[in-house]
Coordinates of C-alpha atoms in Angstrom, one line a residue:
M1 CA -39.5 61.5 -18.2
S2 CA -38.5 59.1 -15.4
C3 CA -41.2 56.6 -14.4
A4 CA -42.0 56.4 -10.7
S5 CA -42.6 52.7 -10.9
C6 CA -39.8 51.3 -13.0
S7 CA -37.3 54.2 -12.8
E8 CA -36.9 54.2 -16.5
I9 CA -37.1 57.3 -18.8
H10 CA -39.7 56.9 -21.5
T11 CA -42.6 58.9 -22.9
G12 CA -45.3 57.0 -21.0
A13 CA -44.8 58.9 -17.7
T14 CA -46.8 62.1 -16.9
I15 CA -46.4 64.9 -14.4
S16 CA -48.7 65.1 -11.5
P17 CA -49.9 68.4 -10.2
G18 CA -47.3 68.3 -7.5
G19 CA -44.5 68.0 -10.0
I20 CA -43.8 64.3 -9.3
P21 CA -43.8 61.8 -12.2
S22 CA -46.9 59.6 -12.1
R23 CA -46.8 55.9 -12.7
C24 CA -46.1 54.5 -16.1
S25 CA -49.1 54.3 -18.4
R26 CA -47.6 51.8 -20.8
P27 CA -50.4 49.3 -21.7
T28 CA -47.9 46.5 -22.3
S29 CA -46.1 46.7 -18.9
L30 CA -48.9 47.4 -16.5
T31 CA -51.2 45.3 -14.5
S32 CA -54.2 46.8 -12.8
R33 CA -56.0 45.7 -9.8
R34 CA -59.3 47.2 -8.8
T35 CA -59.7 48.3 -5.2
P36 CA -62.8 49.8 -3.5
S37 CA -61.3 53.2 -3.5
R38 CA -58.9 53.5 -6.4
T39 CA -57.1 51.6 -9.2
R40 CA -53.6 50.5 -8.1
T41 CA -51.0 49.9 -10.8
S42 CA -47.6 48.2 -10.6
C43 CA -44.8 47.8 -13.0
T44 CA -43.5 44.3 -14.0
R45 CA -40.4 45.5 -15.7
P46 CA -37.3 43.4 -14.5
S47 CA -35.2 45.3 -11.9
R48 CA -31.6 46.0 -12.5
G49 CA -30.4 43.7 -9.7
N50 CA -32.6 40.8 -11.0
P51 CA -32.3 40.8 -14.9
K52 CA -34.4 37.7 -15.3
G53 CA -37.4 39.2 -13.6
D54 CA -38.2 36.3 -11.3
K55 CA -39.2 36.6 -7.7
F56 CA -36.1 35.1 -6.2
T57 CA -33.8 37.7 -4.6
S58 CA -31.8 35.8 -2.1
S59 CA -31.1 32.4 -0.6
W60 CA -33.3 33.2 2.4
N61 CA -36.6 32.9 0.4
D62 CA -35.6 30.7 -2.4
I63 CA -38.4 28.1 -2.7
G64 CA -38.0 27.2 -6.3
K65 CA -34.3 26.3 -6.2
G66 CA -34.5 23.2 -4.1
G67 CA -36.6 24.2 -1.1
G68 CA -40.3 24.4 -0.5
R69 CA -40.9 20.7 -0.4
G70 CA -42.9 21.1 2.8
G71 CA -45.7 23.1 1.1
G72 CA -44.1 26.5 0.6
A73 CA -41.7 26.6 3.5
D74 CA -38.7 28.8 3.1
Y75 CA -35.4 27.4 1.8
L76 CA -33.3 27.6 5.0
Y77 CA -36.1 25.7 6.9
E78 CA -36.0 22.9 4.4
L79 CA -32.2 22.9 4.4
G80 CA -32.2 22.4 8.1
K81 CA -34.5 19.4 7.8
S82 CA -32.8 17.8 4.9
D83 CA -29.8 15.5 5.1
Y84 CA -27.6 17.2 2.5
N85 CA -27.7 20.5 0.7
T86 CA -28.4 19.5 -2.9
N87 CA -28.9 23.1 -4.0
V88 CA -25.2 23.8 -4.6
D89 CA -25.8 27.0 -6.6
T90 CA -27.6 28.9 -3.8
G91 CA -25.4 31.5 -2.1
Q92 CA -22.8 34.0 -3.1
N93 CA -22.3 33.2 -6.8
Y94 CA -22.9 35.0 -9.9
H95 CA -26.1 33.0 -10.8
N96 CA -28.1 34.7 -8.1
I97 CA -27.2 37.8 -6.1
D98 CA -24.5 40.0 -4.7
S99 CA -22.2 40.4 -7.7
L100 CA -20.0 42.5 -5.5
F101 CA -18.7 39.4 -3.7
T102 CA -18.5 37.2 -6.8
G103 CA -16.1 39.2 -9.0
N104 CA -13.3 37.8 -11.2
V105 CA -10.8 37.9 -8.3
L106 CA -12.0 34.8 -6.6
G107 CA -14.0 33.3 -9.4
H108 CA -17.7 32.9 -9.8
K109 CA -17.9 29.9 -7.5
T110 CA -16.8 31.6 -4.3
D111 CA -19.3 29.9 -2.1
I112 CA -18.5 26.7 -0.3
A113 CA -21.9 25.5 -1.3
D114 CA -20.6 24.4 -4.7
G115 CA -18.5 21.7 -3.1
S116 CA -15.1 22.9 -4.3
L117 CA -14.0 23.8 -0.8
R118 CA -15.6 20.9 1.0
A119 CA -13.3 18.4 2.5
F120 CA -13.4 14.8 1.5
E121 CA -14.2 12.8 4.6
F122 CA -13.1 9.4 3.3
R123 CA -9.5 8.1 3.5
T124 CA -8.0 6.7 0.4
Y125 CA -4.6 5.8 1.8
N126 CA -2.8 7.0 -1.3
N127 CA -0.1 8.4 1.1
I128 CA 0.9 4.9 2.1
V129 CA 3.5 4.0 -0.4
G130 CA 5.5 0.7 -0.1
D131 CA 5.0 -2.9 0.5
Y132 CA 4.1 -3.1 4.2
Y133 CA 3.3 -6.3 6.0
V134 CA -0.1 -7.0 7.5
A135 CA -0.2 -9.8 10.0
P136 CA -2.4 -12.6 8.8
R137 CA -4.2 -12.8 12.1
F138 CA -5.0 -9.1 12.0
M139 CA -6.1 -9.3 8.3
D140 CA -8.4 -12.2 9.1
A141 CA -10.1 -10.4 11.9
V142 CA -10.7 -7.2 10.0
G143 CA -11.7 -8.9 6.7
M144 CA -14.0 -11.3 8.5
H145 CA -15.8 -8.6 10.4
I146 CA -16.4 -6.5 7.2
A147 CA -17.5 -9.5 5.2
K148 CA -20.0 -10.7 7.9
N149 CA -21.6 -7.3 8.2
Y150 CA -22.0 -6.8 4.5
L151 CA -23.4 -10.3 4.1
M152 CA -25.8 -9.6 6.9
A153 CA -27.0 -6.5 5.1
Q154 CA -27.5 -8.4 1.9
G155 CA -29.6 -11.1 3.6
S156 CA -27.0 -13.8 2.8
L157 CA -26.9 -15.0 6.5
P158 CA -30.6 -15.9 7.2
G159 CA -29.6 -18.3 10.0
L160 CA -28.0 -15.6 12.0
A161 CA -30.2 -13.4 14.1
N162 CA -27.6 -10.7 14.6
V163 CA -23.9 -10.0 13.8
P164 CA -22.0 -7.6 16.0
L165 CA -21.7 -4.2 14.3
I166 CA -18.5 -3.1 16.1
L167 CA -15.1 -4.7 16.0
G168 CA -13.0 -3.6 19.0
I169 CA -9.3 -3.9 18.4
W170 CA -7.5 -3.3 21.7
G171 CA -4.1 -3.9 23.3
P172 CA -0.9 -2.4 24.5
K173 CA 0.3 1.0 23.2
G174 CA 2.5 1.1 20.1
T175 CA 1.6 -2.3 18.8
G176 CA 0.4 -1.0 15.4
K177 CA -3.4 -1.3 15.9
S178 CA -4.3 1.8 13.9
F179 CA -1.6 1.4 11.2
Q180 CA -2.3 -2.3 10.7
T181 CA -6.0 -1.4 10.3
E182 CA -5.1 1.2 7.7
L183 CA -3.0 -1.4 5.8
A184 CA -5.9 -3.9 5.9
F185 CA -8.2 -1.3 4.5
K186 CA -5.8 -0.5 1.7
K187 CA -5.5 -4.1 0.7
M188 CA -9.3 -4.6 0.7
G189 CA -10.0 -1.3 -1.0
V190 CA -12.0 0.1 1.9
L191 CA -12.8 3.8 2.0
P192 CA -13.4 4.4 5.7
V193 CA -14.8 7.5 7.5
I194 CA -12.4 8.2 10.3
M195 CA -13.0 9.8 13.7
S196 CA -10.6 10.2 16.6
A197 CA -11.0 10.5 20.4
G198 CA -10.6 14.2 20.2
E199 CA -13.9 14.5 18.4
L200 CA -15.9 12.7 21.1
E201 CA -16.0 15.8 23.3
H202 CA -17.4 19.2 22.5
E203 CA -18.4 22.4 24.3
W204 CA -22.0 21.9 23.1
A205 CA -23.7 18.8 24.6
G206 CA -24.9 16.4 21.9
T207 CA -22.5 17.5 19.2
P208 CA -20.3 14.4 19.2
G209 CA -23.3 12.1 19.2
R210 CA -24.7 13.9 16.2
M211 CA -21.3 13.8 14.5
I212 CA -21.2 10.0 14.9
R213 CA -24.6 9.7 13.3
E214 CA -23.6 12.0 10.4
R215 CA -20.4 10.1 9.7
Y216 CA -22.2 6.8 9.9
R217 CA -24.8 8.0 7.4
K218 CA -22.1 9.3 5.1
A219 CA -20.4 5.9 5.1
S220 CA -23.8 4.3 4.4
E221 CA -24.5 6.6 1.5
M222 CA -21.1 5.9 0.0
S223 CA -21.7 2.2 0.1
S224 CA -25.3 2.2 -1.2
V225 CA -25.1 5.0 -3.8
R226 CA -21.5 4.8 -5.1
G227 CA -21.0 1.1 -4.5
K228 CA -17.9 1.5 -2.4
L229 CA -16.7 -0.8 0.4
T230 CA -16.6 1.4 3.5
C231 CA -16.9 1.5 7.3
L232 CA -16.7 3.9 10.2
L233 CA -13.4 3.9 12.1
I234 CA -13.0 5.5 15.6
N235 CA -9.5 5.6 16.9
D236 CA -8.7 5.5 20.6
L237 CA -12.3 5.0 21.8
D238 CA -11.3 4.5 25.4
A239 CA -9.4 7.8 25.5
G240 CA -12.6 9.6 24.6
V241 CA -15.3 7.7 26.6
G242 CA -13.3 5.6 29.0
R243 CA -13.6 6.1 32.8
F244 CA -10.4 6.5 34.6
D245 CA -9.5 7.6 38.2
N246 CA -10.2 11.2 39.0
T247 CA -11.9 11.9 35.6
Q248 CA -15.3 13.4 35.2
V249 CA -18.0 11.7 33.1
T250 CA -19.7 14.3 30.9
V251 CA -23.0 14.4 29.2
N252 CA -21.2 13.9 25.8
N253 CA -19.6 10.7 27.1
Q254 CA -23.0 9.3 27.9
I255 CA -24.5 10.5 24.6
V256 CA -21.6 9.0 22.6
V257 CA -22.0 5.6 24.3
G258 CA -25.8 5.7 23.9
T259 CA -25.5 6.6 20.2
L260 CA -23.1 3.7 19.5
M261 CA -25.4 1.3 21.4
N262 CA -28.4 2.5 19.4
I263 CA -26.7 2.2 16.1
C264 CA -25.6 -1.3 17.0
D265 CA -29.2 -2.3 17.8
H266 CA -30.6 -0.5 14.7
P267 CA -27.8 -0.3 12.1
D268 CA -30.3 0.6 9.3
Q269 CA -31.6 3.7 11.1
A270 CA -29.6 6.7 12.3
S271 CA -31.7 9.9 12.8
L272 CA -30.3 13.4 12.6
G273 CA -33.5 15.0 14.0
E274 CA -35.7 14.8 10.9
A275 CA -39.0 12.9 11.0
W276 CA -38.8 9.1 10.9
R277 CA -39.6 7.4 7.7
S278 CA -40.3 3.7 8.0
D279 CA -39.7 3.1 4.3
K280 CA -36.3 4.8 4.3
K281 CA -33.6 2.4 5.5
L282 CA -29.8 2.9 5.6
Q283 CA -27.2 0.5 4.2
R284 CA -25.6 -1.3 7.1
V285 CA -21.9 -0.6 7.4
P286 CA -19.5 -2.0 10.0
I287 CA -17.8 0.0 12.7
I288 CA -14.2 -0.6 13.9
V289 CA -12.8 1.0 17.0
T290 CA -9.3 0.9 18.5
G291 CA -8.2 1.4 22.1
N292 CA -5.8 0.4 24.8
D293 CA -8.1 -0.8 27.6
F294 CA -11.8 -1.5 26.9
S295 CA -12.4 -2.3 30.5
T296 CA -12.8 1.4 31.1
V297 CA -15.6 1.6 28.5
Y298 CA -19.3 1.2 29.5
A299 CA -19.9 -2.5 29.8
P300 CA -23.2 -2.7 27.8
L301 CA -21.4 -1.3 24.8
V302 CA -18.6 -3.9 24.9
R303 CA -21.0 -6.9 25.3
D304 CA -20.8 -9.6 22.7
G305 CA -24.0 -8.8 21.0
R306 CA -22.8 -5.3 20.0
M307 CA -19.0 -5.6 19.9
E308 CA -16.7 -8.3 18.7
K309 CA -13.3 -7.9 20.4
M310 CA -9.8 -8.8 19.4
Y311 CA -6.8 -8.4 21.7
W312 CA -3.8 -7.4 19.6
S313 CA -0.4 -7.9 21.0
P314 CA 1.8 -9.3 18.3
T315 CA 4.0 -12.3 19.0
G316 CA 7.7 -12.2 18.6
D317 CA 7.5 -13.7 15.1
E318 CA 4.8 -11.3 14.0
V319 CA 7.0 -8.4 15.2
V320 CA 10.0 -9.7 13.3
D321 CA 7.9 -10.1 10.2
I322 CA 6.5 -6.6 10.4
V323 CA 9.8 -4.9 11.2
Y324 CA 11.6 -7.0 8.5
Q325 CA 9.2 -5.7 5.9
M326 CA 10.0 -2.2 7.2
Y327 CA 13.8 -2.6 6.9
K328 CA 13.9 -4.9 3.8
D329 CA 14.8 -2.1 1.4
D330 CA 17.8 -1.2 3.6
G331 CA 19.4 -4.5 2.9
L332 CA 18.9 -6.1 6.3
Q333 CA 18.2 -9.8 6.6
R334 CA 15.5 -11.4 8.7
E335 CA 18.1 -12.9 11.0
E336 CA 19.5 -9.4 11.7
I337 CA 16.0 -8.1 12.5
A338 CA 15.5 -11.1 14.9
T339 CA 18.8 -10.0 16.6
L340 CA 17.5 -6.5 16.9
R341 CA 14.2 -7.7 18.4
E342 CA 16.1 -9.8 21.0
R343 CA 18.1 -6.8 22.0
F344 CA 14.9 -4.8 22.7
P345 CA 12.3 -7.5 23.6
D346 CA 9.9 -5.2 25.5
Q347 CA 9.7 -2.5 23.0
P348 CA 6.6 -2.1 20.9
L349 CA 6.4 -1.7 17.1
D350 CA 6.5 2.1 17.1
F351 CA 9.9 1.9 18.8
F352 CA 11.4 0.3 15.7
G353 CA 9.6 2.8 13.4
A354 CA 11.1 5.7 15.4
L355 CA 14.5 3.9 15.3
R356 CA 14.5 3.9 11.5
A357 CA 13.4 7.5 11.3
S358 CA 16.3 8.6 13.6
T359 CA 18.9 7.1 11.2
Y360 CA 18.5 10.2 9.0
D361 CA 19.4 12.6 11.9
N362 CA 23.1 12.7 11.0
Q363 CA 22.4 13.5 7.3
I364 CA 20.0 16.3 8.2
R365 CA 22.4 17.7 10.8
N366 CA 25.2 17.8 8.3
W367 CA 23.0 19.5 5.7
I368 CA 22.1 22.3 8.2
T369 CA 25.6 22.9 9.3
D370 CA 27.4 22.6 5.9
D371 CA 24.9 24.0 3.5
V372 CA 22.4 26.2 5.3
I373 CA 24.1 28.1 8.1
E374 CA 27.7 27.2 7.1
S375 CA 28.8 26.9 10.7
D376 CA 28.2 24.9 13.8
V377 CA 24.8 24.9 15.3
I378 CA 26.3 25.9 18.7
D379 CA 28.1 28.9 17.2
E380 CA 26.7 32.1 18.6
E381 CA 26.9 33.8 15.2
A382 CA 25.0 31.0 13.4
D383 CA 22.0 32.4 11.4
M384 CA 19.2 29.9 11.8
S385 CA 16.6 32.1 10.1
D386 CA 17.7 30.9 6.7
L387 CA 16.7 27.4 7.6
G388 CA 13.1 28.5 8.2
R389 CA 13.0 30.4 5.0
R390 CA 14.2 27.5 2.9
L391 CA 11.9 25.0 4.6
I392 CA 8.8 27.2 4.1
K393 CA 9.6 28.2 0.6
K394 CA 11.0 24.8 -0.4
E395 CA 14.2 26.4 -1.8
N396 CA 17.2 24.1 -2.6
L397 CA 16.0 21.3 -0.4
P398 CA 18.2 18.2 -0.7
E399 CA 17.1 14.7 -1.5
F400 CA 18.6 12.5 1.2
K401 CA 19.8 9.0 0.2
P402 CA 18.9 6.0 2.3
V403 CA 21.5 5.3 5.0
Q404 CA 23.5 2.1 4.9
L405 CA 22.2 0.5 8.0
T406 CA 23.9 -2.1 10.2
V407 CA 22.6 -3.9 13.2
E408 CA 25.4 -2.4 15.4
A409 CA 24.3 1.2 14.4
L410 CA 20.7 0.4 15.0
I411 CA 21.4 -1.1 18.5
E412 CA 23.5 2.0 19.4
E413 CA 20.6 4.3 18.4
G414 CA 18.1 2.0 20.1
D415 CA 20.0 2.2 23.4
R416 CA 19.8 6.0 23.2
L417 CA 16.0 6.0 22.6
A418 CA 15.5 3.5 25.3
Q419 CA 17.5 5.6 27.8
E420 CA 15.3 8.6 27.0
Q421 CA 12.3 6.5 27.8
Q422 CA 13.7 5.5 31.1
N423 CA 14.6 9.0 32.0
V424 CA 10.9 10.0 31.9
N425 CA 10.1 7.4 34.5
D426 CA 13.2 7.8 36.6
F427 CA 13.3 11.5 37.2
K428 CA 9.6 12.2 37.9
L429 CA 10.0 15.9 38.2
S430 CA 6.3 16.2 38.9
K431 CA 7.0 15.1 42.5
D432 CA 9.1 18.3 42.9
Y433 CA 6.7 20.5 41.1
M434 CA 3.6 19.4 42.9
K435 CA 4.9 18.1 46.3
D436 CA 2.5 20.4 48.1
L437 CA -0.5 19.1 46.3
G438 CA -0.5 15.5 47.6
Q439 CA 0.8 12.2 46.3
V440 CA 1.7 12.0 42.6
A441 CA 1.0 8.9 40.6
G442 CA 3.9 6.5 40.1
G443 CA 4.4 7.2 36.4
L444 CA 2.8 8.5 33.2
I445 CA -0.5 7.0 32.2
G446 CA 0.1 4.1 29.9
F447 CA 3.9 4.7 29.7
Q448 CA 4.9 1.8 31.9
G449 CA 3.3 -0.9 29.9

């Protein structure tokens, strides 16, 4: 007979006068509780969906799996107050619930909570292959700033009341500020947490400020727990919080500036909303920011007590050294690189990088016309769809050989690139497009120097 309590068929169940099976009368599986009016019985047999028989049925009320530290609070409440989710097994996996969603198709660890799908927020720079040149003046500034902040955190500088937490590297566009910083990190073995100007604005007010505190805390944990040299790097700070003509200052701009100022003043404390604990201090980690014009940034953030500044505009010799290291494998001599630099004296470092990348254009064009479409690109019957298929599926892709470069060929290609730059400033088509909307600015922002 089927038991009304545990839904099992066994001989312990009896039939009530109404024809409905009564509760199980097994003495070994019953607990009784005396009430004023009657004796209520309940079955403790494990249910089919919970073979272990414990009380946990979902991640919403899991107190014993990592939550409940606040005296019986539910798991999600504790998760919201904690810094990190240490309960990596809670969620849609086969250990707990919902076997329908944890079949053998996706594997048992289908929830992001196990960490297998979580992005690694630290840069290792394994993608930078080659012997690139770091200017000694740049390396000295970055290395000195990181060393002073770590020595300050270890108490090795008792004579100093404070060391600026932020190093601001600023200067003209295309001078290699971000790339030289990455090369310096690679040489020093630094694992930075990187943010960009695009993350300093959000539709929800306060989100960018919280993100900065989260990234700073992650860098601090990496340094204190794993013993790694790390820092927080924010690229193009002025593009995110700078104040230009006809731009609106948002709440997030103010919160980001205030957050950075607060971290500079209290580098061992960065709250995420949880209750303050005076005995819990963070490891101090340096912050490095890059930008083009820090005069647009809120002045109290840029003051000397909070930010140490370095104007980076490489000299002619530094440009030649950096570009020579870039072209050294192509067989060019340093004197030839100096000639190339003299031909384009006003061009930044990224111009010479783009110049080298354009030397492969002829090889790629010949591969498309000869091997992929087997006709000229301008031919009306040329089938370019095969190019997309081979690129996406990586079918029969060639391995291009380095081009034999000469100074004459580089100068010719450089003249073409320089002319394209000049066309942008000369034509100013925006004057025709917006002639009825008032006076248009004289050129693109930051493109004239």
